[in-house]
Coordinates of C-alpha atoms in Angstrom, one line a residue:
M26 CA 93.9 110.2 148.0
D27 CA 93.4 106.4 147.8
I28 CA 94.3 105.6 144.2
S29 CA 94.7 102.1 143.0
L30 CA 97.2 100.9 140.3
Q31 CA 94.3 99.5 138.3
Q32 CA 92.7 103.0 138.2
L33 CA 95.9 104.4 136.9
R34 CA 96.0 101.7 134.2
V35 CA 92.5 102.6 133.3
L36 CA 93.4 106.3 133.0
R37 CA 96.4 105.5 130.9
E38 CA 94.3 103.4 128.5
V39 CA 91.7 106.1 128.2
A40 CA 94.4 108.6 127.3
A41 CA 95.8 106.2 124.7
R42 CA 92.6 104.8 123.1
E43 CA 90.4 108.0 123.3
T44 CA 87.2 106.1 123.7
V45 CA 85.8 104.2 126.6
A46 CA 84.9 101.2 124.4
A47 CA 88.4 100.9 123.0
A48 CA 90.0 101.3 126.5
A49 CA 87.6 98.7 128.0
E50 CA 88.4 96.2 125.2
S51 CA 92.1 96.6 125.7
L52 CA 91.8 95.9 129.4
G53 CA 89.2 93.2 129.2
Y54 CA 86.5 95.3 130.9
T55 CA 83.0 96.1 129.9
P56 CA 82.5 99.8 129.1
S57 CA 80.3 100.2 132.1
A58 CA 82.9 98.6 134.4
L59 CA 85.6 100.9 133.0
S60 CA 83.4 103.9 133.5
Q61 CA 82.9 102.9 137.1
Q62 CA 86.7 102.7 137.6
L63 CA 87.0 106.3 136.2
R64 CA 84.2 107.5 138.5
N65 CA 86.0 105.9 141.5
L66 CA 89.2 107.6 140.5
E67 CA 87.5 111.0 140.3
R68 CA 85.9 110.5 143.7
A69 CA 89.3 109.6 145.1
T70 CA 91.0 112.7 143.7
G71 CA 88.0 115.1 144.0
V72 CA 88.4 116.4 140.5
P73 CA 87.1 115.4 137.0
M74 CA 89.7 113.4 135.0
H75 CA 87.9 113.2 131.6
E76 CA 85.2 114.8 129.5
R77 CA 83.3 113.5 126.5
V78 CA 83.9 115.2 123.1
G79 CA 81.4 113.6 120.7
R80 CA 82.1 109.9 120.7
N81 CA 85.6 110.3 122.1
V82 CA 87.0 111.0 125.5
R83 CA 89.4 113.7 126.3
L84 CA 91.4 114.0 129.6
T85 CA 91.1 117.2 131.6
D86 CA 94.1 119.1 132.6
A87 CA 94.1 117.2 135.9
G88 CA 93.8 113.9 134.0
R89 CA 96.7 114.7 131.8
E90 CA 98.8 115.6 134.8
L91 CA 97.9 112.4 136.6
V92 CA 98.5 110.2 133.6
G93 CA 102.1 111.3 133.3
H94 CA 102.7 110.3 136.9
A95 CA 100.7 107.1 136.4
Q96 CA 103.2 106.0 133.6
Q97 CA 106.1 106.7 135.9
L98 CA 104.5 104.6 138.7
L99 CA 103.6 101.7 136.4
D100 CA 107.1 101.7 134.9
G101 CA 108.5 101.7 138.4
L102 CA 106.4 98.7 139.4
E103 CA 107.6 96.8 136.3
A104 CA 111.2 97.7 137.2
A105 CA 110.6 96.5 140.8
Q106 CA 109.3 93.2 139.4
A107 CA 112.4 92.8 137.2
A108 CA 114.6 93.5 140.3
V109 CA 112.9 90.8 142.3
E110 CA 113.2 88.3 139.4
R111 CA 116.9 89.0 139.0
V112 CA 117.5 87.8 142.6
T113 CA 116.8 84.2 141.5
D114 CA 118.1 84.8 137.9
E115 CA 115.6 82.2 136.7
A116 CA 113.6 82.6 133.5
R117 CA 110.1 81.6 134.6
G118 CA 106.5 82.7 134.4
T119 CA 104.4 83.7 131.4
L120 CA 105.1 86.3 128.7
T121 CA 102.9 87.5 125.9
M122 CA 104.6 88.3 122.6
G123 CA 103.3 90.0 119.5
T124 CA 104.2 88.5 116.1
F125 CA 103.2 88.8 112.5
E126 CA 102.6 86.3 109.7
S127 CA 106.0 85.9 108.0
V128 CA 107.9 85.7 111.3
A129 CA 105.4 83.3 112.7
A130 CA 105.6 81.0 109.7
T131 CA 109.4 80.9 109.6
A132 CA 110.9 81.5 113.1
L133 CA 108.2 81.0 115.7
P134 CA 108.0 77.2 115.8
D135 CA 111.8 76.9 116.3
L136 CA 111.7 79.7 118.9
L137 CA 109.0 77.9 120.9
G138 CA 110.7 74.6 120.7
R139 CA 114.0 75.9 122.0
L140 CA 112.2 77.7 124.8
D141 CA 110.5 74.5 125.9
R142 CA 113.9 72.7 126.0
R143 CA 116.0 75.4 127.6
H144 CA 113.5 77.1 129.9
P145 CA 110.6 74.7 130.8
D146 CA 109.3 77.0 133.5
L147 CA 108.9 79.9 131.1
K148 CA 105.7 80.0 128.9
L149 CA 105.4 82.2 125.9
R150 CA 101.9 83.1 124.6
T151 CA 101.7 84.8 121.2
A152 CA 99.2 87.2 119.5
E153 CA 99.4 88.0 115.8
L154 CA 99.4 91.7 115.5
E155 CA 99.9 94.1 112.6
P156 CA 103.2 95.8 113.3
D157 CA 101.4 99.2 113.5
E158 CA 99.4 97.8 116.4
A159 CA 102.3 96.0 118.2
L160 CA 104.1 99.1 119.6
S161 CA 100.9 100.6 120.9
A162 CA 100.0 97.3 122.6
L163 CA 103.5 97.1 124.0
A164 CA 103.4 100.6 125.4
S165 CA 100.1 100.1 127.0
G166 CA 101.3 96.9 128.7
D167 CA 98.9 94.5 126.8
I168 CA 102.0 92.5 125.7
D169 CA 105.5 92.0 127.0
L170 CA 107.5 92.1 123.8
S171 CA 106.9 92.0 120.1
F172 CA 108.3 91.5 116.7
T173 CA 107.7 94.6 114.6
V174 CA 109.1 96.2 111.5
D175 CA 110.7 99.5 110.4
Y176 CA 111.4 101.0 107.0
P177 CA 114.5 103.0 106.1
H178 CA 112.6 105.4 103.9
A179 CA 110.0 106.0 106.6
P180 CA 111.4 105.2 110.1
T181 CA 109.0 104.8 113.0
P182 CA 109.5 107.6 115.5
P183 CA 110.9 106.5 118.8
I184 CA 108.4 105.8 121.6
P185 CA 109.4 106.8 125.1
G186 CA 110.1 103.8 127.3
I187 CA 110.3 101.3 124.3
Q188 CA 113.5 99.7 123.1
R189 CA 113.9 98.2 119.7
R190 CA 116.7 96.2 118.2
T191 CA 117.3 94.7 114.8
V192 CA 116.7 91.0 114.2
V193 CA 117.2 90.9 110.4
D194 CA 117.2 93.2 107.4
E195 CA 115.2 91.8 104.5
Y196 CA 114.7 93.0 100.9
F197 CA 111.5 93.1 99.0
R198 CA 111.6 90.9 96.0
L199 CA 109.4 90.7 92.9
A200 CA 107.3 87.6 92.6
V201 CA 106.1 86.8 89.0
A202 CA 104.5 83.7 87.4
A203 CA 106.9 81.2 86.0
D204 CA 105.9 82.0 82.4
D205 CA 106.0 85.8 82.9
P206 CA 108.0 87.5 80.1
L207 CA 109.9 89.6 82.7
R208 CA 113.5 88.4 83.1
G209 CA 116.2 89.3 85.6
P210 CA 118.3 89.3 87.6
S211 CA 116.6 92.6 88.4
V212 CA 113.6 94.6 87.0
P213 CA 113.3 98.4 87.2
L214 CA 110.2 99.2 89.2
H215 CA 108.9 101.6 86.6
Q216 CA 108.4 98.7 84.2
L217 CA 105.6 97.5 86.5
A218 CA 103.5 100.5 85.9
D219 CA 101.0 98.7 83.7
R220 CA 100.9 95.5 85.9
S221 CA 98.2 94.4 88.3
F222 CA 99.5 94.0 91.9
I223 CA 98.7 91.6 94.7
C224 CA 99.5 93.7 97.8
S225 CA 98.8 94.2 101.5
S226 CA 96.3 96.9 102.3
P227 CA 97.8 100.4 101.9
Q228 CA 96.4 101.1 105.4
L229 CA 99.0 98.6 106.8
S230 CA 102.7 99.2 107.1
C231 CA 103.8 96.7 104.4
G232 CA 101.3 98.0 101.9
R233 CA 102.2 101.6 102.6
C234 CA 105.9 100.7 102.0
I235 CA 105.1 99.1 98.6
V236 CA 102.9 102.0 97.4
T237 CA 105.6 104.5 98.5
A238 CA 108.2 102.6 96.5
C239 CA 106.0 102.5 93.4
R240 CA 105.2 106.2 93.7
T241 CA 108.9 107.0 94.0
A242 CA 109.4 105.1 90.8
G243 CA 106.8 107.3 89.1
F244 CA 103.5 105.4 89.1
E245 CA 100.5 104.5 91.2
P246 CA 100.2 100.7 91.6
D247 CA 97.0 99.0 90.3
I248 CA 96.2 96.8 93.3
A249 CA 93.9 94.2 91.9
H250 CA 93.9 91.9 95.0
V251 CA 94.3 93.2 98.6
N252 CA 95.8 90.3 100.5
D253 CA 97.8 90.3 103.7
D254 CA 98.8 86.6 103.6
Y255 CA 102.0 85.9 101.7
P256 CA 101.4 82.3 100.8
T257 CA 98.0 83.2 99.3
A258 CA 99.6 86.1 97.4
L259 CA 102.2 83.8 96.0
H260 CA 99.5 81.3 94.8
L261 CA 97.7 84.1 93.1
V262 CA 101.0 85.1 91.4
A263 CA 101.4 81.5 90.2
A264 CA 97.9 81.7 88.8
N265 CA 98.9 84.7 86.7
Q266 CA 96.6 87.1 88.7
G267 CA 99.3 89.7 89.1
V268 CA 102.8 90.4 90.5
A269 CA 103.7 90.9 94.1
L270 CA 106.5 92.6 96.1
I271 CA 107.2 90.4 99.1
P272 CA 109.9 90.6 101.8
D273 CA 112.4 87.7 102.1
L274 CA 110.8 86.0 105.0
G275 CA 107.5 85.8 103.1
L276 CA 109.2 83.9 100.3
V277 CA 110.6 81.0 102.4
R278 CA 107.8 78.7 101.5
R279 CA 106.9 79.8 98.0
P280 CA 104.9 77.4 95.7
A281 CA 105.9 76.0 92.4
G282 CA 105.1 78.2 89.4
V283 CA 106.7 81.4 90.9
R284 CA 110.0 83.1 89.9
I285 CA 111.7 85.6 92.2
L286 CA 113.5 88.7 90.8
D287 CA 115.3 91.6 92.4
T288 CA 114.1 95.2 91.8
E289 CA 115.9 98.3 90.8
P290 CA 116.1 100.3 92.9
R291 CA 116.0 97.8 95.8
F292 CA 114.1 98.6 98.9
S293 CA 114.0 96.9 102.3
R294 CA 112.6 96.7 105.8
T295 CA 114.1 95.8 109.1
V296 CA 112.5 93.2 111.4
Q297 CA 112.9 94.2 115.0
V298 CA 112.0 93.0 118.4
A299 CA 110.7 95.6 120.8
Y300 CA 110.2 95.6 124.6
R301 CA 109.8 98.0 127.4
E302 CA 112.9 99.5 129.0
A303 CA 111.5 98.9 132.4
S304 CA 111.5 95.1 131.8
A305 CA 114.7 94.8 129.8
D306 CA 116.6 93.1 132.7
R307 CA 113.9 90.6 133.5
P308 CA 115.4 87.1 133.2
A309 CA 112.4 86.0 131.2
I310 CA 112.8 88.8 128.7
V311 CA 116.6 88.3 128.5
A312 CA 116.1 84.6 127.8
V313 CA 113.6 85.1 125.0
L314 CA 115.7 87.8 123.3
A315 CA 118.7 85.5 123.4
L316 CA 116.7 82.7 121.7
I317 CA 115.4 85.1 119.1
D318 CA 119.0 86.0 118.2
E319 CA 119.9 82.3 118.0
V320 CA 116.9 81.4 115.8
F321 CA 117.6 84.1 113.2
A322 CA 121.3 83.4 113.2
D323 CA 120.6 79.8 112.3
L324 CA 118.1 80.6 109.5
A325 CA 119.8 79.4 106.3
P326 CA 121.0 82.3 104.0
S327 CA 118.8 80.8 101.3
S328 CA 115.8 81.3 103.5
I329 CA 116.5 85.0 104.0
H330 CA 117.6 85.6 100.4
P331 CA 115.8 83.0 98.2
A332 CA 117.3 82.2 94.9
A333 CA 115.2 82.7 91.7

């Protein structure tokens, strides 16, 4: 059999994305070009690798068998690349990192500046990804590492081949308008049952976390404004359009006219950085991880835990 690594990547993406269109978009192919790669793979192996089920694609038994070996081969290739890079022990090349809004606004400029000064031969490209998307993009090889989040009350299941480590733990705080009658230092969540909320979409991880916390407190939040941008949410709070539960990093650049209170009970999330085990020893990955640790260690405590 004459099977190419690119054909194996195609098969892995089809298994992960379940449609030809989604797999093609992930790899930068047109759907027809990706289908051609699949046909070439099937000719090389002599057996069908996939079948259509409605609008989706399902791997055959042979396809599922091969995709398991494909992942091992691709992981081995990445480990080989890391071994070659370790010979020179120089952080160079280009990495792509996933990030999300509150991390990008607070830590990313400092991280990129330090990288330029310390490792001028290493370039870091970034892509803003919802944390739910980041781990999938990382596992498929679309990106090299990513910021993501996890929630103590609903931890993300481990993903084979992916390592995650904590960058910072942050609490959700209650943002209210300056003239709001609520007073602190903390407010029981159940007292917000009759309030309008400004909140991330419940389909996204942050929104789900907030809805879960409210339900645990005994009520369904009235989400008047679905908004995934923390600065915009805080401006809406200042305009008396509702209250918002926002994690610490999202409060670093809060506008005038907003007060910050703690909640009772408190709930939190963990900001993590994730990367593939096969690339953990790459000098470029090691360099970026070290700088991430530095940047978050140097963030002022008042930035992580803003005062009211």
